[in-house]
Coordinates of C-alpha atoms and ligand atoms in Angstrom, one line a residue:
Chain E
M289 CA 17.2 -13.2 -6.9
R290 CA 20.4 -11.4 -8.0
I291 CA 20.7 -13.5 -11.2
T292 CA 17.1 -13.0 -12.2
M293 CA 17.6 -9.3 -11.5
I294 CA 20.6 -9.0 -13.8
K295 CA 18.8 -11.0 -16.5
F296 CA 15.8 -8.7 -16.1
I297 CA 17.9 -5.5 -16.4
T298 CA 19.8 -6.8 -19.4
K299 CA 16.6 -7.7 -21.1
R300 CA 15.1 -4.3 -20.5
I301 CA 18.2 -2.5 -21.8
L302 CA 18.1 -4.7 -25.0
I303 CA 14.4 -3.8 -25.4
A304 CA 15.2 -0.1 -24.9
I305 CA 17.5 0.0 -27.9
P306 CA 14.9 -0.5 -30.6
T307 CA 12.5 1.8 -28.7
L308 CA 15.1 4.5 -28.8
L309 CA 15.7 3.9 -32.4
I310 CA 12.1 4.4 -33.2
I311 CA 12.0 7.6 -31.2
V312 CA 15.1 8.8 -33.0
A313 CA 13.6 8.0 -36.4
F314 CA 10.4 9.7 -35.4
S315 CA 12.0 12.9 -34.2
F316 CA 14.3 12.8 -37.3
S317 CA 11.4 12.6 -39.7
M318 CA 9.2 15.1 -37.8
M319 CA 11.9 17.7 -38.1
R320 CA 12.4 17.1 -41.8
V321 CA 8.6 17.3 -42.5
A322 CA 8.3 20.7 -40.7
P323 CA 8.6 23.5 -43.2
G324 CA 11.8 25.4 -43.5
G325 CA 15.3 24.4 -42.6
P326 CA 18.0 25.5 -40.3
F327 CA 19.4 27.9 -42.8
T328 CA 16.2 29.4 -44.0
N329 CA 16.5 33.2 -43.5
E330 CA 14.6 36.3 -44.2
R331 CA 17.1 37.1 -46.8
A332 CA 18.1 34.2 -49.1
L333 CA 21.8 33.2 -49.0
P334 CA 23.7 33.1 -52.3
P335 CA 23.2 29.7 -53.8
E336 CA 26.9 28.6 -53.7
I337 CA 27.2 29.6 -50.0
E338 CA 24.0 27.7 -49.1
R339 CA 25.3 24.7 -51.0
N340 CA 28.6 24.8 -49.1
I341 CA 26.9 25.0 -45.8
K342 CA 24.5 22.2 -46.6
A343 CA 27.4 20.0 -47.7
A344 CA 29.3 20.8 -44.5
Y345 CA 26.3 19.4 -42.5
N346 CA 25.6 16.6 -44.9
L347 CA 22.2 18.1 -45.8
D348 CA 22.8 17.7 -49.5
K349 CA 22.7 14.0 -49.2
P350 CA 19.5 12.0 -49.5
V351 CA 17.5 11.8 -46.2
Y352 CA 18.0 8.1 -45.7
E353 CA 21.7 8.6 -45.9
Q354 CA 21.6 11.5 -43.5
F355 CA 19.7 9.2 -41.1
Y356 CA 22.3 6.5 -41.5
I357 CA 25.2 8.9 -40.8
Y358 CA 23.3 10.3 -37.8
I359 CA 22.7 6.8 -36.2
K360 CA 26.3 5.8 -37.0
N361 CA 27.6 8.8 -35.1
L362 CA 25.2 8.2 -32.3
T363 CA 26.6 4.8 -31.6
K364 CA 30.0 6.6 -31.1
G365 CA 28.4 8.9 -28.6
D366 CA 28.5 11.8 -31.1
F367 CA 25.2 13.8 -31.3
G368 CA 26.6 15.9 -34.1
P369 CA 27.2 19.7 -34.3
S370 CA 24.5 22.2 -33.3
F371 CA 23.2 24.0 -36.4
K372 CA 22.5 27.2 -34.6
Y373 CA 25.1 27.4 -31.8
K374 CA 27.9 27.3 -34.3
D375 CA 30.8 26.6 -32.1
F376 CA 29.2 23.9 -30.0
S377 CA 28.5 20.3 -30.4
V378 CA 25.0 19.1 -29.2
K379 CA 26.8 17.0 -26.6
E380 CA 28.5 20.1 -25.2
L381 CA 25.2 21.9 -25.0
I382 CA 23.5 19.1 -23.3
L383 CA 26.3 18.6 -20.8
N384 CA 26.1 22.3 -20.2
G385 CA 22.4 22.3 -19.4
L386 CA 22.2 18.9 -17.7
P387 CA 23.3 19.9 -14.2
V388 CA 20.7 22.6 -14.1
S389 CA 17.9 20.4 -15.3
V390 CA 18.9 17.4 -13.2
T391 CA 19.1 19.5 -10.1
L392 CA 15.6 20.9 -10.8
G393 CA 14.0 17.6 -11.8
L394 CA 15.5 15.4 -9.1
S395 CA 14.8 17.9 -6.3
S396 CA 11.2 18.2 -7.5
I397 CA 10.6 14.5 -7.8
I398 CA 12.1 13.8 -4.4
I399 CA 10.2 16.7 -2.7
S400 CA 6.9 15.8 -4.4
L401 CA 7.3 12.2 -3.4
F402 CA 8.0 12.8 0.2
I403 CA 5.6 15.7 0.8
G404 CA 2.9 14.2 -1.3
S405 CA 3.1 10.7 0.4
F406 CA 3.3 12.2 3.8
L407 CA 0.3 14.5 3.4
G408 CA -1.7 11.6 1.8
I409 CA -1.0 9.3 4.7
I410 CA -1.8 11.8 7.4
A411 CA -5.0 12.8 5.5
A412 CA -6.0 9.1 5.3
I413 CA -5.4 8.5 9.0
N414 CA -7.4 11.6 9.9
R415 CA -9.9 11.3 7.2
N416 CA -13.0 13.5 7.3
T417 CA -11.2 15.9 9.6
V418 CA -10.3 19.5 9.0
F419 CA -6.8 18.5 8.1
D420 CA -8.0 16.0 5.5
Y421 CA -10.4 18.5 3.9
S422 CA -7.8 21.2 3.8
V423 CA -5.2 19.0 2.2
M424 CA -7.7 17.7 -0.4
G425 CA -9.0 21.2 -1.1
V426 CA -5.6 22.7 -1.6
S427 CA -4.5 19.8 -3.7
L428 CA -7.5 20.3 -6.0
V429 CA -6.2 23.8 -6.6
G430 CA -2.7 22.4 -7.2
I431 CA -4.1 20.0 -9.9
C432 CA -6.2 22.6 -11.6
V433 CA -3.6 25.4 -11.8
P434 CA -0.9 24.5 -14.3
S435 CA 2.7 25.3 -13.3
F436 CA 3.1 28.0 -16.0
V437 CA 0.3 29.9 -14.2
M438 CA 1.6 29.1 -10.8
A439 CA 5.2 30.2 -11.6
P440 CA 4.4 33.8 -12.5
L441 CA 2.1 34.0 -9.5
L442 CA 4.7 32.7 -7.2
S443 CA 7.4 35.1 -8.5
L444 CA 4.9 38.0 -8.4
F445 CA 4.2 37.4 -4.8
F446 CA 7.6 36.3 -3.4
S447 CA 9.9 38.3 -5.6
L448 CA 8.1 41.5 -6.6
Y449 CA 5.7 41.9 -3.7
L450 CA 7.7 40.5 -0.7
G451 CA 11.1 40.8 -2.4
I452 CA 12.5 37.9 -0.5
L453 CA 13.5 35.6 -3.5
P454 CA 15.2 36.4 -6.8
T455 CA 12.9 36.5 -9.8
S456 CA 15.2 34.5 -12.1
G457 CA 18.6 33.2 -13.0
W458 CA 20.7 30.2 -12.0
N459 CA 23.3 32.0 -9.9
N460 CA 25.4 28.8 -9.8
G461 CA 22.6 26.8 -8.2
N462 CA 22.1 29.1 -5.2
I463 CA 19.3 27.6 -3.1
L464 CA 17.4 30.9 -3.1
N465 CA 17.2 30.9 -6.9
L466 CA 16.0 27.3 -6.8
I467 CA 13.1 27.7 -4.4
L468 CA 10.5 29.2 -6.7
P469 CA 11.1 27.0 -9.8
I470 CA 11.2 23.8 -7.7
T471 CA 8.0 24.9 -5.9
A472 CA 6.2 25.7 -9.2
L473 CA 7.3 22.3 -10.6
S474 CA 6.5 20.3 -7.5
L475 CA 3.1 21.7 -6.5
P476 CA 1.0 19.9 -9.1
Q477 CA 2.9 16.7 -8.4
I478 CA 2.4 17.0 -4.7
A479 CA -1.3 17.5 -5.3
V480 CA -1.6 14.4 -7.4
I481 CA 0.6 12.2 -5.2
S482 CA -1.1 13.3 -2.0
R483 CA -4.5 12.4 -3.4
M484 CA -3.3 9.0 -4.8
M485 CA -1.6 8.2 -1.5
R486 CA -4.7 9.1 0.5
A487 CA -6.9 6.9 -1.6
S488 CA -4.5 3.9 -1.5
T489 CA -3.8 4.3 2.2
I490 CA -7.5 4.3 3.0
E491 CA -7.9 1.2 1.0
V492 CA -5.1 -0.5 2.8
L493 CA -6.4 0.6 6.2
N494 CA -9.7 -1.0 5.4
S495 CA -8.1 -4.3 4.3
N496 CA -8.3 -7.5 6.2
F497 CA -4.6 -7.7 7.0
I498 CA -4.7 -4.4 8.8
R499 CA -7.5 -5.8 10.9
T500 CA -5.2 -8.7 11.7
A501 CA -2.5 -6.3 12.7
K502 CA -4.9 -4.5 15.0
S503 CA -5.9 -7.8 16.5
K504 CA -2.3 -8.4 17.3
G505 CA -2.5 -5.4 19.7
L506 CA 0.1 -3.4 17.8
N507 CA -0.1 0.4 18.1
Q508 CA -1.1 2.6 15.3
S509 CA 2.3 4.1 14.4
Y510 CA 3.8 0.6 14.3
I511 CA 1.0 -0.7 12.1
I512 CA 1.4 2.3 9.7
R513 CA 5.2 1.8 9.5
K514 CA 5.3 -1.9 9.1
H515 CA 2.0 -3.0 7.5
V516 CA 0.5 0.0 5.8
I517 CA 3.1 2.1 4.0
R518 CA 4.8 -0.6 1.9
A519 CA 1.4 -1.6 0.6
S520 CA 0.0 1.8 0.0
I521 CA 3.0 3.3 -1.7
L522 CA 2.9 0.9 -4.6
P523 CA 0.5 3.0 -6.8
I524 CA 2.8 6.0 -6.2
I525 CA 5.8 4.0 -7.4
E526 CA 4.0 3.2 -10.5
Y527 CA 3.1 6.8 -10.9
L528 CA 6.8 7.8 -10.7
A529 CA 7.5 7.5 -14.4
P530 CA 4.5 9.5 -15.6
A531 CA 5.2 12.0 -12.9
S532 CA 8.8 12.4 -14.2
A533 CA 7.5 12.8 -17.7
G534 CA 5.2 15.6 -16.4
L535 CA 8.2 17.2 -14.6
M536 CA 10.3 17.1 -17.8
T537 CA 7.6 18.9 -19.9
G538 CA 6.9 21.2 -17.0
S539 CA 10.6 22.1 -16.7
I540 CA 10.8 23.2 -20.3
I541 CA 8.4 26.0 -19.4
I542 CA 9.7 26.6 -16.0
E543 CA 13.3 27.0 -17.2
Q544 CA 12.0 29.6 -19.7
I545 CA 10.0 31.5 -17.0
F546 CA 12.8 31.6 -14.5
G547 CA 15.6 32.1 -17.0
L548 CA 17.4 28.9 -16.1
P549 CA 20.1 27.6 -18.5
G550 CA 18.8 24.0 -18.5
I551 CA 18.2 21.5 -21.3
G552 CA 14.5 22.6 -21.7
R553 CA 15.6 25.9 -23.0
Y554 CA 17.7 24.3 -25.8
F555 CA 14.8 22.1 -26.7
V556 CA 12.5 25.1 -27.3
V557 CA 15.2 27.2 -29.1
G558 CA 16.2 24.2 -31.1
A559 CA 12.6 23.4 -32.2
L560 CA 11.9 27.0 -33.1
Q561 CA 15.0 27.3 -35.2
R562 CA 15.0 23.9 -36.9
D563 CA 18.2 22.9 -35.1
Y564 CA 17.8 19.3 -36.1
T565 CA 20.6 17.7 -34.2
L566 CA 19.9 19.7 -31.0
V567 CA 16.2 18.7 -30.9
S568 CA 17.0 15.0 -31.6
G569 CA 19.7 15.0 -29.1
V570 CA 17.5 16.4 -26.3
L571 CA 14.7 14.1 -27.3
I572 CA 17.0 11.1 -27.1
L573 CA 18.1 12.2 -23.7
Y574 CA 14.5 12.6 -22.4
A575 CA 13.5 9.3 -23.8
S576 CA 16.5 7.5 -22.3
L577 CA 15.8 9.1 -19.0
L578 CA 12.2 7.9 -19.0
I579 CA 13.1 4.4 -20.1
F580 CA 15.6 4.3 -17.3
L581 CA 13.0 5.6 -14.8
I582 CA 10.5 3.0 -15.8
L583 CA 13.2 0.3 -15.3
I584 CA 14.0 1.7 -11.8
T585 CA 10.2 1.8 -11.0
D586 CA 9.9 -1.9 -11.9
I587 CA 12.9 -2.8 -9.7
I588 CA 11.5 -0.9 -6.7
R589 CA 8.2 -2.5 -7.2
A590 CA 9.7 -5.9 -7.2
I591 CA 11.6 -5.1 -4.0
L592 CA 8.5 -3.8 -2.2
D593 CA 6.0 -6.4 -3.3
P594 CA 7.0 -10.0 -3.2
R595 CA 4.1 -10.9 -5.4
V596 CA 5.7 -9.1 -8.4
K597 CA 7.8 -11.4 -10.4
I598 CA 10.4 -9.9 -12.6
Chain M
M126 CA -23.9 -5.4 38.8
Q127 CA -23.5 -7.2 42.1
L128 CA -23.6 -10.4 40.3
T129 CA -21.0 -9.3 37.8
Q130 CA -18.6 -8.2 40.6
K131 CA -19.0 -11.6 42.3
N132 CA -18.5 -13.6 39.1
I133 CA -15.2 -12.0 38.3
K134 CA -13.8 -13.2 41.6
N135 CA -14.1 -16.6 40.1
N136 CA -10.7 -16.9 38.5
N137 CA -11.7 -19.7 36.2
L138 CA -13.8 -17.2 34.4
L139 CA -12.3 -15.6 31.3
L140 CA -15.1 -13.7 29.7
N141 CA -18.1 -12.2 31.4
I142 CA -20.4 -10.3 29.0
H143 CA -23.2 -8.3 30.5
N144 CA -25.9 -6.4 28.6
L145 CA -23.7 -5.9 25.5
N146 CA -25.2 -3.8 22.8
V147 CA -23.6 -2.9 19.4
F148 CA -24.9 -0.1 17.1
F149 CA -23.9 1.2 13.7
K150 CA -24.5 4.7 12.5
T151 CA -25.8 4.4 8.9
P152 CA -27.3 6.8 6.4
E153 CA -30.7 5.3 7.2
G154 CA -30.2 5.9 10.9
I155 CA -28.9 3.8 13.8
S156 CA -28.9 0.1 13.4
H157 CA -28.9 -2.0 16.5
V158 CA -27.0 -5.2 15.6
V159 CA -26.3 -6.9 18.9
K160 CA -29.1 -6.6 21.6
D161 CA -28.5 -7.2 25.3
A162 CA -26.1 -10.1 25.0
N163 CA -25.1 -11.9 28.2
F164 CA -22.8 -14.8 28.4
N165 CA -19.7 -16.3 30.1
L166 CA -16.7 -18.3 29.1
K167 CA -14.5 -20.5 31.4
K168 CA -10.9 -21.5 30.9
G169 CA -10.4 -24.7 29.1
T170 CA -13.9 -24.7 27.5
C171 CA -15.3 -23.9 24.2
L172 CA -18.2 -21.6 23.6
G173 CA -19.9 -22.1 20.2
V174 CA -21.8 -19.3 18.6
V175 CA -24.2 -20.2 15.9
G176 CA -26.7 -18.3 13.8
E177 CA -27.4 -17.4 10.2
S178 CA -25.2 -14.9 8.5
G179 CA -25.9 -11.3 9.5
S180 CA -27.1 -12.3 13.0
G181 CA -24.4 -10.3 14.8
K182 CA -21.9 -13.1 15.7
T183 CA -18.9 -11.3 14.3
Q184 CA -19.8 -7.8 15.6
T185 CA -20.3 -9.2 19.1
F186 CA -16.7 -10.1 19.3
F187 CA -15.3 -7.2 17.2
S188 CA -17.0 -4.9 19.7
I189 CA -15.2 -6.3 22.8
T190 CA -11.8 -6.3 21.0
G191 CA -12.0 -2.8 19.6
L192 CA -12.2 -4.0 16.0
L193 CA -15.6 -2.4 15.2
A194 CA -15.7 -0.3 12.0
N195 CA -15.5 3.4 12.5
N196 CA -19.3 3.9 12.4
G197 CA -19.9 1.4 15.1
Y198 CA -20.1 1.8 18.9
V199 CA -20.7 -0.4 21.9
E200 CA -22.5 -0.3 25.2
G201 CA -22.5 -2.6 28.2
E202 CA -19.8 -4.6 30.1
A203 CA -17.3 -7.1 28.8
F204 CA -15.0 -8.3 31.5
F205 CA -11.8 -10.1 30.4
K206 CA -10.6 -11.6 33.7
D207 CA -11.1 -8.4 35.8
T208 CA -10.8 -5.7 33.2
N209 CA -13.7 -4.2 31.4
L210 CA -12.7 -4.1 27.8
I211 CA -15.4 -1.6 26.9
T212 CA -14.3 1.1 29.3
C213 CA -10.6 0.5 29.6
D214 CA -8.3 2.8 27.5
D215 CA -7.0 1.7 24.1
E216 CA -3.5 0.9 25.4
T217 CA -4.8 -1.5 28.1
R218 CA -6.9 -3.2 25.5
R219 CA -4.0 -3.5 23.1
G220 CA -2.0 -5.0 25.9
F221 CA -4.4 -7.9 26.0
L222 CA -4.9 -8.2 22.2
G223 CA -2.4 -10.6 20.6
K224 CA -0.9 -11.3 24.0
S225 CA -3.8 -12.8 26.1
I226 CA -6.5 -12.7 23.4
G227 CA -5.9 -14.2 20.0
F228 CA -8.3 -13.5 17.1
I229 CA -8.6 -15.7 14.0
F230 CA -10.6 -14.4 11.1
Q231 CA -12.9 -16.0 8.5
D232 CA -10.8 -15.2 5.4
P233 CA -7.3 -16.5 5.6
M234 CA -6.5 -15.6 2.0
T235 CA -6.5 -11.8 2.8
S236 CA -5.7 -11.8 6.5
L237 CA -1.9 -11.8 6.2
T238 CA 0.2 -8.8 5.2
P239 CA 1.3 -9.5 1.6
H240 CA 4.7 -7.9 1.8
L241 CA 6.0 -9.4 5.1
N242 CA 7.3 -13.0 5.2
I243 CA 5.6 -15.5 7.5
G244 CA 8.5 -15.5 10.0
D245 CA 8.2 -11.7 10.4
Q246 CA 4.4 -11.9 10.9
L247 CA 4.8 -14.6 13.5
A248 CA 7.8 -13.1 15.3
E249 CA 6.6 -9.5 15.4
I250 CA 3.9 -10.2 17.9
A251 CA 6.2 -11.8 20.4
I252 CA 8.9 -9.1 19.8
Y253 CA 6.3 -6.4 20.4
H254 CA 4.6 -7.8 23.5
K255 CA 7.3 -9.8 25.2
K256 CA 10.3 -7.6 24.2
I257 CA 12.4 -10.5 23.1
N258 CA 14.8 -10.5 20.3
K259 CA 14.1 -11.8 16.8
N260 CA 16.0 -15.0 17.2
K261 CA 14.1 -16.1 20.2
A262 CA 10.9 -15.1 18.6
L263 CA 11.6 -17.2 15.5
K264 CA 12.4 -20.2 17.8
K265 CA 9.0 -19.7 19.4
A266 CA 7.5 -19.5 15.9
I267 CA 8.9 -22.9 15.0
E268 CA 7.4 -24.3 18.2
V269 CA 3.9 -23.0 17.5
M270 CA 4.1 -24.1 13.9
D271 CA 4.5 -27.6 15.3
I272 CA 1.4 -27.2 17.3
V273 CA -0.7 -26.2 14.3
K274 CA 0.9 -29.2 12.4
L275 CA 2.9 -27.1 9.9
P276 CA 6.2 -28.5 8.8
S277 CA 8.4 -26.4 11.1
N278 CA 11.1 -25.6 8.7
R279 CA 12.8 -22.5 7.4
D280 CA 11.0 -22.7 4.0
I281 CA 7.7 -21.6 5.5
I282 CA 9.3 -19.1 7.7
N283 CA 10.9 -17.5 4.7
S284 CA 7.9 -17.7 2.4
Y285 CA 5.3 -15.0 1.7
P286 CA 1.6 -15.4 2.1
H287 CA 0.9 -15.7 -1.6
E288 CA 3.0 -18.8 -1.8
L289 CA 0.9 -20.7 0.7
S290 CA -2.5 -22.4 0.4
G291 CA -5.6 -21.3 2.3
G292 CA -5.3 -24.1 4.8
M293 CA -1.7 -23.3 5.5
K294 CA -2.5 -19.6 5.9
Q295 CA -5.2 -20.4 8.4
R296 CA -2.7 -22.5 10.3
I297 CA -0.4 -19.6 10.3
M298 CA -3.2 -17.4 11.6
I299 CA -3.7 -19.9 14.5
A300 CA 0.0 -20.0 15.0
I301 CA 0.2 -16.2 15.3
S302 CA -2.6 -16.3 17.9
L303 CA -0.5 -18.9 19.9
M304 CA 2.8 -17.0 19.9
C305 CA 2.2 -15.3 23.2
E306 CA 0.4 -18.2 24.9
P307 CA -3.0 -16.6 25.1
D308 CA -5.8 -17.4 27.6
L309 CA -8.5 -16.8 25.1
I310 CA -8.8 -17.5 21.4
I311 CA -11.7 -16.1 19.3
A312 CA -12.1 -17.9 16.1
D313 CA -14.6 -16.4 13.7
E314 CA -15.7 -18.9 11.1
P315 CA -12.1 -20.3 10.9
T316 CA -13.0 -23.1 8.5
T317 CA -15.7 -21.5 6.4
A318 CA -13.4 -20.6 3.6
L319 CA -11.6 -24.0 3.5
D320 CA -12.3 -27.3 1.9
V321 CA -13.9 -30.1 3.9
T322 CA -10.7 -32.2 4.7
T323 CA -8.8 -29.1 5.7
Q324 CA -11.8 -28.0 7.8
A325 CA -11.6 -31.2 9.8
E326 CA -7.9 -30.8 10.4
I327 CA -8.2 -27.3 11.6
L328 CA -11.1 -28.2 14.0
N329 CA -8.8 -30.9 15.4
I330 CA -6.2 -28.3 16.2
F331 CA -8.8 -26.3 18.1
N332 CA -9.8 -29.4 20.1
D333 CA -6.2 -30.0 21.0
L334 CA -5.7 -26.4 22.1
K335 CA -8.8 -26.5 24.3
N336 CA -7.8 -29.9 25.9
N337 CA -4.0 -29.5 26.2
F338 CA -3.4 -25.9 26.8
N339 CA -6.3 -24.9 29.0
I340 CA -7.3 -22.2 26.5
G341 CA -10.8 -20.6 26.5
L342 CA -12.1 -20.9 23.0
V343 CA -14.9 -19.0 21.2
L344 CA -15.8 -20.7 18.0
I345 CA -18.1 -18.8 15.7
S346 CA -19.8 -20.7 12.9
H347 CA -23.0 -20.7 10.9
N348 CA -22.5 -24.4 10.7
I349 CA -24.1 -26.2 13.7
G350 CA -22.3 -29.4 12.8
V351 CA -19.0 -27.7 13.5
I352 CA -20.2 -26.3 16.8
A353 CA -21.6 -29.7 17.8
E354 CA -18.2 -31.3 17.4
T355 CA -16.2 -28.8 19.3
S356 CA -18.1 -26.7 21.8
N357 CA -19.1 -27.3 25.5
E358 CA -21.6 -24.5 25.5
V359 CA -23.5 -22.8 22.8
L360 CA -25.2 -19.5 22.0
V361 CA -27.8 -19.4 19.3
M362 CA -28.1 -16.0 17.7
K363 CA -30.6 -14.4 15.3
D364 CA -31.1 -10.8 14.4
G365 CA -28.7 -9.6 17.1
Q366 CA -30.4 -11.5 19.9
I367 CA -29.2 -14.6 21.8
L368 CA -32.3 -16.8 21.5
E369 CA -31.0 -19.8 23.4
S370 CA -27.9 -20.7 25.3
G371 CA -26.6 -23.6 27.5
E372 CA -24.7 -26.8 27.3
T373 CA -24.2 -27.9 23.7
A374 CA -25.4 -31.4 24.3
K375 CA -28.6 -30.1 26.0
V376 CA -29.4 -27.4 23.5
L377 CA -28.8 -29.6 20.6
T378 CA -30.8 -32.6 21.8
K379 CA -33.7 -30.7 23.5
P380 CA -33.8 -27.3 21.9
K381 CA -36.4 -25.0 23.4
N382 CA -36.4 -22.4 20.7
E383 CA -38.2 -22.9 17.4
Y384 CA -35.3 -21.3 15.5
T385 CA -32.8 -23.7 17.1
K386 CA -35.0 -26.6 16.1
H387 CA -35.1 -25.2 12.6
L388 CA -31.3 -24.9 12.5
L389 CA -31.0 -28.5 13.8
S390 CA -33.3 -29.8 11.1
C391 CA -30.8 -28.4 8.6
I392 CA -27.9 -30.7 9.6
P393 CA -27.5 -34.1 8.1
P394 CA -28.3 -36.9 10.5
W395 CA -24.8 -38.4 10.6
I396 CA -23.4 -35.5 12.5
G397 CA -24.2 -34.9 16.1
N398 CA -24.8 -37.3 19.0
Ligands
ADP748 N1 -19.9 -1.1 9.4 C1 -21.1 -1.5 9.5 N2 -22.1 -0.6 9.3 C2 -23.4 -0.9 9.3 N3 -23.8 -2.2 9.6 C3 -22.9 -3.1 9.8 C4 -21.5 -2.8 9.7 N4 -20.8 -4.0 9.9 C5 -21.8 -4.9 10.1 N5 -23.0 -4.4 10.0 C6 -24.3 -5.2 10.2 O1 -24.3 -5.8 11.4 C7 -25.0 -7.0 11.3 C8 -24.3 -8.1 12.0 O2 -23.2 -8.5 11.2 P1 -22.2 -9.6 11.6 O3 -21.9 -9.6 13.1 O4 -21.0 -9.4 10.8 O5 -23.0 -10.9 11.2 P2 -22.5 -12.4 11.3 O6 -23.4 -13.1 12.3 O7 -22.7 -13.0 9.9 O8 -21.1 -12.5 11.7 C9 -25.3 -7.3 9.9 O9 -26.6 -7.0 9.6 C10 -24.4 -6.3 9.2 O10 -25.0 -5.8 8.0
MG749 MG1 -19.4 -13.1 10.6

């Protein structure tokens, strides 16, 4: 088991390298194709100054050479200098925003997973009751209302109207500042996860092996714990990677709305201002995170379901 | 009612079913799938239940063990020893299920929990009902695996359902039902999903159980040949009604009901006698 696991993980990391390379190449060329450059201004720079700046950032070299230099530096863990935040390297900016984004993303995914699964199971056990209908009704709203609509509504109500939570800012990760952004990010995921969990739990509850468990005289809570959850959580585990992707894109907007100094903000600023290295850097980070999450998902699946061979 | 009360004094009697009716609420209205069933089962004997598919065999026994689907309900009396399984509370019924009453289902391929290993599925029932520790329960598991003629080694204990054949899974199901030394085993078409050789081996196990362990056995089958080989008494069901019942030998040699005659005409001549 352990050896096949190590083999599996090594294989997946090796596959991840070309995937990342393609993503880097793609983002690199997308940025070059977009009109304008990092130093395009309202007022044109004197030609000799522009030439000097371009030379400093290697922009005077042919594109394929720029790409080669970029990749070479990447292998050394160097994401290059930011074109817009002049005194910072991309790595510094990312490391700066990472704690904020990770706190936000990780709390949201954990909260969505727990609350969503819990609500789904309870709804499935009590299906066609008031509880079931309310959870499903509210979750429908959660799915339909995107987080960039939910966020201002939440902040309107809790910050401006009730005045119990701050409207924005990071405030060194104060829990009060985190509540609204995490809620806005999690609600759509809780909605999706609770519906998936309800459906899969109902399917499991109707399966023959649960009938066997009942015929063994086991009580309901025991059956749910030992026989139901591990089977019904499998679709949720598979949904983890797409959910995280959703959270990442969601957090780009949420960080803007709540004025949080996370990575998402650099991504938006970088894209708007043609900060080539910053955008590529953030993109590589997002892609690696997703690849890592998919790997984790597959490992959890193999642990939960003995039929899955890795 | 008087009669029922007297019958249950007879401590050889395991099951005493009186005016049992099963209904399902469906979008088209209420469907009545078991109609006024009456029958008994004594210790150490086998009751065969035959009838075409859809005749109500399964629902009769689901109804007395609390396994009916959510839209089903049951009326009547079903005494197991001296407890009415219909009116007793869920906890009392669960106390019998798995402990004194074992249930074996038609489809062994899907009847075991895919993510638990065989040892866990065997052991849990004894741990749950008898409050013994896992080691003792696994020892017991090895014992019952021997009864159902499975190689009683650690390989099977540690394997998962998808690694076993249908016949092996059905043996595991029987082994599970034996873990707490039950008085009654209800086997619902236990061999229907299996190939012919495996069928014969499984039926042999049931014969052993009935003869050696003094277990009351209900054997449900749409195959009258299977019933002829194993059961002492037989119920013939059609459309939710028990058309004919009595000693297997009598019913099968001198059937009174036209439907029973028809069923008998369907079995090949080399089975029976
Ligand atoms: N959940 C249900 N809702 C409605 N009808 C049902 C349900 N379960 C079983 N039935 C019906 O009950 C009848 C008896 O079924 P069953 O006892 O399973 O037959 P069998 O003799 O083949 O075991 C069938 O007509 C079946 O369609
Ligand atoms: Mg049936």
